[in-house]
Amino acid sequence: MRRKTSILLLAVGHACVDIYQGAVAALIPFFVAERDYTYAVASGIVLAASLLSSVAQPVFGALTDRWAMPWLLPVSTLLGGVGIALSGLSGSYGLTLFFVAVSGIGVAAYHPESARVARLASGGSHSAMSWFSLGGNIGFALAPLMVSAAIGHGSLRWTPVLVLPALAGAALCVPVLRMLARPQSGTAGTQAPRSADDVASFVKLSLAVVFRSIVFTGLSTFISLYAQQRMQGSTTAGTAALFVLFLGGAVGSVLGGSLAGRYDRVRVSRWSYLLSAAAVTGVIYAPGAVMFLFIALTSAGLYVPFSLQVTLGQDYLPSRIGTASGITLGLTVSIGGLISPLLGHLADTTTLRTALTPLIAMPALSWLLFRTLPEPVAPGTRTATPSSATASASVSARQDA
């Protein structure tokens, strides 16, 4: 019961934090409309949220490998919310970038430690980790609705209202930390030896997550504007497209945890990426409202591997779980924002459809990388081929006998 309660509270807290990742993309159309930003200038805001976050997440991950820092959960949640809340108060582009960057640092500090705590609370369960990831996906999905409700009928000066989820998320962290404090005292030194780390597989996994990040961040940045173009300038269509993109991730995360219980994580992720490549093509080229169906399929396909990649990274680097979490859950996810200005510049010089077309190749590249990855048998152990896994099982059975 304690485990279920902890995961539930962590999932809700994760939702509160990831609202601020989704809010950056949701604010883009309002910045474009109210301040006449170009696509390239507007995508620079996404870059500001991603740049410091990309650098900071591995640092926070390495720190949590050395010291448990559960206090980071409420503090980083508040930092993420305050940055977004202040981002709309000044017409200065520089101050807007600064406040969005502050929010990005808060998000960066949250994810490595929260993934460590979630793994601790879940006992390494893939299903429990998928529910933890589900919370973040729901936060993403709620972001455009909250942004639209807060400032859709007013102006960017209403962004301070968006601090409310951060206050709720910080409060939810407190009972979780109290719940885990007693049974987890003295576990900091129970790390696997570094010789158990499979660095080569972890690097391939990280590259696959980078490609996933590029396509998802590119779509989340521009799908609202693209849907508005396709639907005769309807702002409702833009908000709906972003909502569907984020909500489909909630379905994908739970589905990924369920499928991983029947098949191995690598196989599930590999097929998901192959299907995502076809779905992204439909998003960009399918006619009319059919686009929304492909947006949902793309989102689900990209999020089926999401929580599985986190646990795979932790199993590839069992002696550095914080670092693995910071990279797979943070760095490689936020690094997609670094590509957004390039897509924005391409959209300014050509068309938005032309700029989005290269995104079709990204999940295909992730699929190719997953074809080379082994499935860890257990945390800290890996197998390169099915036959070697069978052999290991046979040896274990003889030893038990």
Tab-separated table of C-alpha atoms in Angstrom, residues 3 6-7 10 68 70 113-125 128-129 176-177 179-181 183-185 187-188 190 314 321:
chain	number	residue	atom	x	y	z
A	3	ARG	CA	4.455	1.666	-2.541
A	6	SER	CA	4.155	6.798	-3.057
A	7	ILE	CA	3.996	6.130	-6.811
A	10	LEU	CA	5.053	10.979	-7.300
A	68	ALA	CA	20.554	11.650	-1.857
A	70	PRO	CA	15.154	14.508	-1.838
A	113	GLU	CA	16.171	12.819	-8.288
A	114	SER	CA	12.497	12.056	-8.924
A	115	ALA	CA	13.449	9.104	-11.166
A	116	ARG	CA	15.768	7.795	-8.437
A	117	VAL	CA	13.048	8.134	-5.811
A	118	ALA	CA	10.454	6.558	-8.133
A	119	ARG	CA	12.697	3.560	-8.794
A	120	LEU	CA	13.205	3.261	-5.048
A	121	ALA	CA	9.485	3.440	-4.343
A	122	SER	CA	8.557	1.072	-7.187
A	123	GLY	CA	11.157	-1.580	-6.458
A	124	GLY	CA	12.215	-1.452	-10.114
A	125	SER	CA	8.765	-2.344	-11.466
A	128	ALA	CA	5.052	1.355	-11.655
A	129	MET	CA	7.601	3.411	-13.570
A	176	VAL	CA	6.320	10.983	-0.185
A	177	LEU	CA	9.653	11.983	1.279
A	179	MET	CA	7.092	7.874	3.646
A	180	LEU	CA	10.389	6.839	2.057
A	181	ALA	CA	12.735	8.294	4.673
A	183	PRO	CA	12.883	2.362	5.186
A	184	GLN	CA	15.536	3.918	2.938
A	185	SER	CA	18.053	5.111	5.511
A	187	THR	CA	20.842	2.556	1.195
A	188	ALA	CA	23.116	5.106	-0.466
A	190	THR	CA	24.308	-0.256	-2.152
A	314	GLN	CA	19.230	2.572	-15.222
A	321	ILE	CA	21.342	5.471	-11.604
